[in-house]
mmCIF file of C-alpha atoms in Angstrom:
data_model
loop_
_atom_site.group_PDB
_atom_site.id
_atom_site.type_symbol
_atom_site.label_atom_id
_atom_site.label_comp_id
_atom_site.label_asym_id
_atom_site.label_seq_id
_atom_site.Cartn_x
_atom_site.Cartn_y
_atom_site.Cartn_z
ATOM 1 C CA MET A 1 -21.685 21.437 -33.597
ATOM 2 C CA GLU A 2 -21.215 25.061 -32.878
ATOM 3 C CA ARG A 3 -22.006 24.565 -29.551
ATOM 4 C CA LEU A 4 -20.019 21.638 -29.215
ATOM 5 C CA GLU A 5 -16.774 23.529 -30.518
ATOM 6 C CA ARG A 6 -17.534 26.639 -28.196
ATOM 7 C CA SER A 7 -17.541 24.151 -25.080
ATOM 8 C CA GLY A 8 -14.474 22.656 -26.291
ATOM 9 C CA ARG A 9 -12.818 25.946 -26.651
ATOM 10 C CA TRP A 10 -14.126 26.911 -23.180
ATOM 11 C CA LEU A 11 -12.858 23.943 -21.650
ATOM 12 C CA ARG A 12 -9.516 24.089 -23.329
ATOM 13 C CA ALA A 13 -8.997 27.474 -21.921
ATOM 14 C CA ALA A 14 -10.224 26.825 -18.376
ATOM 15 C CA LEU A 15 -8.014 23.932 -18.418
ATOM 16 C CA ALA A 16 -4.822 25.812 -19.728
ATOM 17 C CA ARG A 17 -1.836 25.996 -17.626
ATOM 18 C CA GLY A 18 -2.808 23.327 -14.965
ATOM 19 C CA ARG A 19 -4.507 25.888 -12.768
ATOM 20 C CA VAL A 20 -7.441 23.395 -12.013
ATOM 21 C CA ARG A 21 -5.148 20.344 -11.837
ATOM 22 C CA ARG A 22 -2.742 22.153 -9.371
ATOM 23 C CA ARG A 23 -5.706 23.503 -7.046
ATOM 24 C CA LEU A 24 -7.824 20.177 -7.183
ATOM 25 C CA PRO A 25 -5.982 18.228 -4.553
ATOM 26 C CA ALA A 26 -6.024 21.241 -1.988
ATOM 27 C CA LEU A 27 -9.858 21.880 -2.714
ATOM 28 C CA LEU A 28 -10.542 17.547 -2.008
ATOM 29 C CA LEU A 29 -8.686 17.987 1.197
ATOM 30 C CA ALA A 30 -10.651 20.897 2.212
ATOM 31 C CA ILE A 31 -13.744 19.224 1.216
ATOM 32 C CA ALA A 32 -12.867 16.280 3.447
ATOM 33 C CA LEU A 33 -12.255 18.665 6.463
ATOM 34 C CA LEU A 34 -15.456 20.839 5.948
ATOM 35 C CA GLY A 35 -17.861 18.194 4.940
ATOM 36 C CA SER A 36 -16.964 16.242 7.983
ATOM 37 C CA ALA A 37 -17.062 19.308 10.258
ATOM 38 C CA LEU A 38 -20.534 20.040 9.042
ATOM 39 C CA LYS A 39 -21.683 16.350 9.409
ATOM 40 C CA ASP A 40 -20.184 15.977 12.750
ATOM 41 C CA SER A 41 -22.156 19.183 13.939
ATOM 42 C CA ASP A 42 -25.601 18.030 12.422
ATOM 43 C CA LEU A 43 -25.534 20.838 10.136
ATOM 44 C CA VAL A 44 -26.257 18.973 7.028
ATOM 45 C CA PRO A 45 -29.892 19.152 5.781
ATOM 46 C CA ASP A 46 -31.323 15.728 4.756
ATOM 47 C CA THR A 47 -31.382 15.234 0.885
ATOM 48 C CA PRO A 48 -31.976 12.295 -1.564
ATOM 49 C CA LEU A 49 -28.233 12.027 -1.935
ATOM 50 C CA GLN A 50 -27.916 10.630 1.738
ATOM 51 C CA ASN A 51 -29.305 7.522 0.416
ATOM 52 C CA LYS A 52 -26.668 5.263 -0.882
ATOM 53 C CA ARG A 53 -29.117 4.007 -3.587
ATOM 54 C CA ASN A 54 -29.461 7.406 -4.965
ATOM 55 C CA PRO A 55 -29.181 7.170 -9.012
ATOM 56 C CA LEU A 56 -25.680 9.049 -9.383
ATOM 57 C CA ASN A 57 -24.004 6.395 -6.560
ATOM 58 C CA VAL A 58 -25.585 3.484 -8.025
ATOM 59 C CA TYR A 59 -24.852 4.243 -11.984
ATOM 60 C CA PHE A 60 -21.876 6.324 -11.484
ATOM 61 C CA VAL A 61 -20.143 6.036 -8.230
ATOM 62 C CA LYS A 62 -20.330 2.219 -7.841
ATOM 63 C CA VAL A 63 -18.790 1.810 -11.327
ATOM 64 C CA ALA A 64 -16.660 5.046 -11.252
ATOM 65 C CA TRP A 65 -13.460 3.188 -12.542
ATOM 66 C CA ALA A 66 -15.543 1.976 -15.325
ATOM 67 C CA TRP A 67 -16.634 5.226 -16.291
ATOM 68 C CA THR A 68 -13.119 6.816 -16.087
ATOM 69 C CA LEU A 69 -11.369 3.894 -17.969
ATOM 70 C CA TRP A 70 -13.821 3.919 -20.953
ATOM 71 C CA LEU A 71 -13.900 7.397 -21.534
ATOM 72 C CA LEU A 72 -10.054 7.858 -21.106
ATOM 73 C CA LEU A 73 -9.269 4.692 -23.476
ATOM 74 C CA PRO A 74 -10.332 6.457 -26.822
ATOM 75 C CA PHE A 75 -9.161 9.807 -25.843
ATOM 76 C CA ILE A 76 -5.604 8.843 -24.915
ATOM 77 C CA THR A 77 -5.413 6.421 -28.032
ATOM 78 C CA LEU A 78 -6.665 9.308 -30.287
ATOM 79 C CA THR A 79 -4.893 12.299 -29.085
ATOM 80 C CA THR A 80 -1.600 10.334 -28.535
ATOM 81 C CA TYR A 81 -1.686 8.929 -31.981
ATOM 82 C CA GLU A 82 -2.403 12.431 -33.478
ATOM 83 C CA LEU A 83 0.120 14.399 -31.270
ATOM 84 C CA ALA A 84 3.047 11.556 -32.508
ATOM 85 C CA ARG A 85 1.942 12.009 -36.318
ATOM 86 C CA SER A 86 1.552 15.905 -36.345
ATOM 87 C CA LYS A 87 4.288 16.869 -33.743
ATOM 88 C CA PHE A 88 7.067 14.204 -34.081
ATOM 89 C CA LEU A 89 6.014 13.305 -37.421
ATOM 90 C CA TYR A 90 6.422 9.643 -36.318
ATOM 91 C CA GLY A 91 5.380 6.599 -38.957
ATOM 92 C CA ARG A 92 2.250 4.401 -37.870
ATOM 93 C CA THR A 93 4.211 1.904 -36.026
ATOM 94 C CA LYS A 94 5.991 4.120 -33.996
ATOM 95 C CA SER A 95 2.907 6.182 -33.364
ATOM 96 C CA ALA A 96 1.156 2.816 -32.434
ATOM 97 C CA LEU A 97 3.804 1.795 -30.226
ATOM 98 C CA LEU A 98 3.489 5.302 -28.316
ATOM 99 C CA VAL A 99 -0.224 4.820 -28.073
ATOM 100 C CA LEU A 100 0.528 1.461 -26.449
ATOM 101 C CA ARG A 101 2.723 2.692 -24.000
ATOM 102 C CA ARG A 102 0.577 5.642 -22.951
ATOM 103 C CA LEU A 103 -2.347 3.363 -22.533
ATOM 104 C CA GLY A 104 -0.231 1.712 -20.051
ATOM 105 C CA ALA A 105 -1.410 4.490 -17.619
ATOM 106 C CA LEU A 106 -4.858 2.827 -17.737
ATOM 107 C CA LEU A 107 -3.332 -0.733 -16.776
ATOM 108 C CA VAL A 108 -1.656 1.040 -13.833
ATOM 109 C CA GLY A 109 -4.831 2.685 -12.810
ATOM 110 C CA THR A 110 -6.497 -0.609 -12.830
ATOM 111 C CA ALA A 111 -3.993 -2.176 -10.854
ATOM 112 C CA VAL A 112 -4.191 0.747 -8.217
ATOM 113 C CA TRP A 113 -7.763 0.269 -7.837
ATOM 114 C CA TYR A 114 -7.678 -2.960 -7.046
ATOM 115 C CA LEU A 115 -4.827 -3.295 -5.164
ATOM 116 C CA CYS A 116 -6.313 -0.319 -2.777
ATOM 117 C CA THR A 117 -10.125 -1.798 -2.998
ATOM 118 C CA GLU A 118 -8.909 -5.257 -1.819
ATOM 119 C CA LEU A 119 -6.527 -3.498 0.881
ATOM 120 C CA PHE A 120 -9.547 -1.330 2.393
ATOM 121 C CA ILE A 121 -11.555 -4.837 2.595
ATOM 122 C CA TYR A 122 -8.589 -6.384 4.515
ATOM 123 C CA VAL A 123 -8.435 -3.889 6.712
ATOM 124 C CA GLU A 124 -12.064 -3.528 7.357
ATOM 125 C CA ASN A 125 -12.471 -7.220 8.174
ATOM 126 C CA LEU A 126 -9.002 -7.256 10.478
ATOM 127 C CA THR A 127 -10.259 -4.535 12.617
ATOM 128 C CA GLY A 128 -14.073 -5.336 13.007
ATOM 129 C CA GLU A 129 -16.406 -7.345 14.713
ATOM 130 C CA CYS A 130 -20.071 -8.589 13.976
ATOM 131 C CA SER A 131 -22.910 -7.040 16.105
ATOM 132 C CA LEU A 132 -25.806 -9.985 15.614
ATOM 133 C CA GLN A 133 -28.320 -10.979 17.878
ATOM 134 C CA GLY A 134 -27.611 -14.379 19.006
ATOM 135 C CA LYS A 135 -30.330 -17.043 19.290
ATOM 136 C CA PRO A 136 -31.310 -18.524 22.762
ATOM 137 C CA GLY A 137 -29.435 -21.754 23.395
ATOM 138 C CA GLN A 138 -26.838 -21.517 20.841
ATOM 139 C CA PRO A 139 -23.119 -20.288 21.500
ATOM 140 C CA PRO A 140 -22.035 -16.876 19.962
ATOM 141 C CA ARG A 141 -20.705 -17.609 16.376
ATOM 142 C CA LEU A 142 -17.356 -15.991 15.446
ATOM 143 C CA TYR A 143 -17.038 -14.128 12.090
ATOM 144 C CA ALA A 144 -14.049 -13.831 9.881
ATOM 145 C CA SER A 145 -15.323 -11.109 7.612
ATOM 146 C CA LYS A 146 -17.881 -8.584 6.760
ATOM 147 C CA ARG A 147 -19.353 -10.785 3.963
ATOM 148 C CA GLU A 148 -20.246 -13.554 6.389
ATOM 149 C CA CYS A 149 -21.473 -11.202 8.984
ATOM 150 C CA HIS A 150 -24.106 -9.703 6.120
ATOM 151 C CA GLN A 151 -24.965 -13.221 5.326
ATOM 152 C CA ASP A 152 -26.785 -13.800 8.702
ATOM 153 C CA SER A 153 -28.154 -10.194 8.869
ATOM 154 C CA GLY A 154 -25.560 -8.699 11.257
ATOM 155 C CA VAL A 155 -23.812 -5.474 11.086
ATOM 156 C CA TRP A 156 -19.679 -5.425 10.930
ATOM 157 C CA ASN A 157 -18.180 -2.727 12.796
ATOM 158 C CA GLY A 158 -14.557 -2.237 11.605
ATOM 159 C CA PHE A 159 -12.265 0.603 10.337
ATOM 160 C CA ASP A 160 -13.699 1.234 6.971
ATOM 161 C CA ILE A 161 -11.499 3.539 4.746
ATOM 162 C CA SER A 162 -13.618 5.344 2.678
ATOM 163 C CA GLY A 163 -13.160 3.914 -0.993
ATOM 164 C CA HIS A 164 -15.336 6.473 -2.568
ATOM 165 C CA CYS A 165 -12.845 9.187 -1.305
ATOM 166 C CA PHE A 166 -10.121 7.435 -2.447
ATOM 167 C CA LEU A 167 -11.321 6.505 -6.053
ATOM 168 C CA LEU A 168 -13.239 9.857 -6.813
ATOM 169 C CA SER A 169 -9.986 11.784 -5.945
ATOM 170 C CA TYR A 170 -7.858 9.307 -8.041
ATOM 171 C CA CYS A 171 -9.919 9.465 -11.154
ATOM 172 C CA ALA A 172 -10.702 13.059 -11.104
ATOM 173 C CA MET A 173 -6.854 13.760 -10.821
ATOM 174 C CA MET A 174 -6.205 11.099 -13.440
ATOM 175 C CA ILE A 175 -8.628 12.884 -15.772
ATOM 176 C CA LEU A 176 -7.129 16.304 -15.440
ATOM 177 C CA GLU A 177 -3.417 14.970 -15.857
ATOM 178 C CA GLU A 178 -4.601 13.034 -19.028
ATOM 179 C CA LEU A 179 -6.278 16.027 -20.616
ATOM 180 C CA ALA A 180 -3.104 18.096 -20.464
ATOM 181 C CA VAL A 181 -2.221 16.730 -23.852
ATOM 182 C CA LEU A 182 -4.657 19.426 -25.095
ATOM 183 C CA GLU A 183 -2.196 22.120 -24.325
ATOM 184 C CA ALA A 184 0.128 20.744 -27.044
ATOM 185 C CA LEU A 185 -2.479 19.303 -29.500
ATOM 186 C CA SER A 186 -3.760 21.429 -32.882
ATOM 187 C CA ILE A 187 -6.289 19.932 -34.691
ATOM 188 C CA ASP A 188 -7.979 21.530 -38.018
ATOM 189 C CA HIS A 189 -11.578 23.101 -37.169
ATOM 190 C CA SER A 190 -12.983 20.964 -40.040
ATOM 191 C CA SER A 191 -11.452 17.917 -39.175
ATOM 192 C CA LYS A 192 -13.924 15.068 -37.964
ATOM 193 C CA LEU A 193 -11.328 13.937 -35.289
ATOM 194 C CA ARG A 194 -11.410 17.565 -33.702
ATOM 195 C CA VAL A 195 -15.561 16.740 -33.227
ATOM 196 C CA VAL A 196 -14.797 13.495 -31.567
ATOM 197 C CA ILE A 197 -12.047 14.923 -29.405
ATOM 198 C CA ASN A 198 -14.499 17.729 -28.067
ATOM 199 C CA VAL A 199 -17.044 14.919 -27.280
ATOM 200 C CA LEU A 200 -14.659 13.007 -25.310
ATOM 201 C CA LEU A 201 -13.312 16.463 -23.524
ATOM 202 C CA VAL A 202 -16.972 17.659 -22.714
ATOM 203 C CA SER A 203 -17.672 13.930 -21.645
ATOM 204 C CA LEU A 204 -14.464 13.791 -19.394
ATOM 205 C CA CYS A 205 -14.815 17.213 -17.924
ATOM 206 C CA PHE A 206 -18.561 16.591 -17.025
ATOM 207 C CA LEU A 207 -17.618 13.454 -15.301
ATOM 208 C CA THR A 208 -14.944 15.269 -13.166
ATOM 209 C CA VAL A 209 -17.659 17.745 -11.871
ATOM 210 C CA ILE A 210 -19.804 14.484 -10.904
ATOM 211 C CA TRP A 211 -16.788 12.841 -9.351
ATOM 212 C CA VAL A 212 -15.926 16.112 -7.483
ATOM 213 C CA PHE A 213 -19.602 16.556 -6.359
ATOM 214 C CA MET A 214 -20.194 13.044 -5.073
ATOM 215 C CA PHE A 215 -16.880 13.252 -3.027
ATOM 216 C CA LEU A 216 -18.663 16.323 -1.436
ATOM 217 C CA CYS A 217 -21.909 14.092 -0.709
ATOM 218 C CA THR A 218 -19.314 11.350 0.626
ATOM 219 C CA ALA A 219 -17.747 14.061 2.764
ATOM 220 C CA LEU A 220 -21.171 15.336 4.230
ATOM 221 C CA TYR A 221 -22.775 12.132 4.734
ATOM 222 C CA PHE A 222 -20.849 9.162 5.161
ATOM 223 C CA HIS A 223 -17.787 7.852 7.137
ATOM 224 C CA ASP A 224 -15.912 9.319 10.191
ATOM 225 C CA PHE A 225 -13.152 12.037 9.417
ATOM 226 C CA SER A 226 -10.253 9.716 9.776
ATOM 227 C CA GLN A 227 -11.562 7.104 7.148
ATOM 228 C CA LYS A 228 -12.360 9.944 4.539
ATOM 229 C CA LEU A 229 -8.829 11.815 5.152
ATOM 230 C CA LEU A 230 -7.161 8.387 4.689
ATOM 231 C CA GLY A 231 -9.262 7.884 1.664
ATOM 232 C CA VAL A 232 -8.398 10.808 -0.074
ATOM 233 C CA LEU A 233 -4.438 10.822 1.011
ATOM 234 C CA ILE A 234 -4.148 7.290 -0.506
ATOM 235 C CA GLY A 235 -5.920 8.384 -3.728
ATOM 236 C CA LEU A 236 -3.635 11.610 -4.008
ATOM 237 C CA SER A 237 -0.517 9.516 -3.184
ATOM 238 C CA ALA A 238 -1.485 6.996 -5.960
ATOM 239 C CA TRP A 239 -1.724 9.965 -8.482
ATOM 240 C CA TYR A 240 1.527 11.831 -6.943
ATOM 241 C CA GLY A 241 3.361 8.560 -7.123
ATOM 242 C CA THR A 242 2.447 7.784 -10.888
ATOM 243 C CA TYR A 243 2.101 11.170 -12.686
ATOM 244 C CA ARG A 244 4.631 13.093 -10.649
ATOM 245 C CA PHE A 245 7.151 10.469 -10.186
ATOM 246 C CA TRP A 246 7.230 7.399 -11.674
ATOM 247 C CA TYR A 247 5.754 8.490 -15.001
ATOM 248 C CA LEU A 248 9.053 10.856 -15.478
ATOM 249 C CA LYS A 249 10.922 7.825 -15.340
ATOM 250 C CA PRO A 250 12.355 5.970 -18.983
ATOM 251 C CA PHE A 251 10.488 3.006 -18.031
ATOM 252 C CA SER A 252 6.879 3.787 -17.791
ATOM 253 C CA PRO A 253 3.969 4.940 -19.602
ATOM 254 C CA GLY A 254 5.148 8.571 -19.496
ATOM 255 C CA LEU A 255 3.488 11.723 -19.225
ATOM 256 C CA PRO A 256 0.588 12.830 -21.803
ATOM 257 C CA LEU A 257 3.106 15.655 -22.865
ATOM 258 C CA PRO A 258 6.065 13.935 -24.553
ATOM 259 C CA ASN A 259 6.682 16.918 -26.700
ATOM 260 C CA ILE A 260 8.087 19.173 -23.750
ATOM 261 C CA PRO A 261 11.493 18.344 -21.953
ATOM 262 C CA LEU A 262 11.204 17.416 -18.519
ATOM 263 C CA SER A 263 13.782 20.451 -17.657
ATOM 264 C CA SER A 264 11.970 22.990 -19.508
ATOM 265 C CA LYS A 265 10.320 25.642 -17.673
ATOM 266 C CA LYS A 266 7.130 25.311 -19.879
ATOM 267 C CA TYR A 267 6.868 21.607 -18.254
ATOM 268 C CA SER A 268 7.519 22.764 -14.845
ATOM 269 C CA TYR A 269 4.889 25.386 -14.955
ATOM 270 C CA SER A 270 2.361 23.443 -16.912
ATOM 271 C CA ARG A 271 2.880 20.381 -14.445
#
């Protein structure tokens, strides 16, 4: 427990004032640029991470939104409820309503993930064609989608926007935004709630490190530069459009720091 508490304190200090949150977008763009340059120059050594079946890709990245969703769900619920009770002195009903409102951010994130994924599939199907060795005496078949092509063991050549770059950048930025609530939350050291929140904090930070690391692996081993750049730009645009624009409006899930006025200097600096 003592080691967990120390880890929690260190992570709170590292995330204070939002320095990591402000610098990560530029870091992700730099990784996409430099990683692509190294890949195109054939300077990247062969490692197990270039295999799509590596454990990190199979058990984490392939279900990145599920990991992000199921860790943020209890974190947002507990921190928002505790903040509402301790800072605003809200009753149970009003605190529960505030929790439901903030959990709307996860519904928005799910919609963003689904719509963007479907868009990427549509673009790849629209721009691609199937490379397949035809059988003698049979006319060449026209394939309408990547799935149909793969069913006949063909190779689909289309513009494949990097879903990894999109989702990993979006998930990492969303986690850092939600962790900002810790700047306003104070819980007694002997409280069991503090232990639970520290566990979630450490888990979410560890998950963010994995997302950034796998983003680096994607930049080094997969996709063309334009596909990766478009993927990360869409991911960052989705984050910016929600947390830096829509969530500032009254009819939205709101930001994870509801106790700081939007016009205050502290708010402007911390965001």
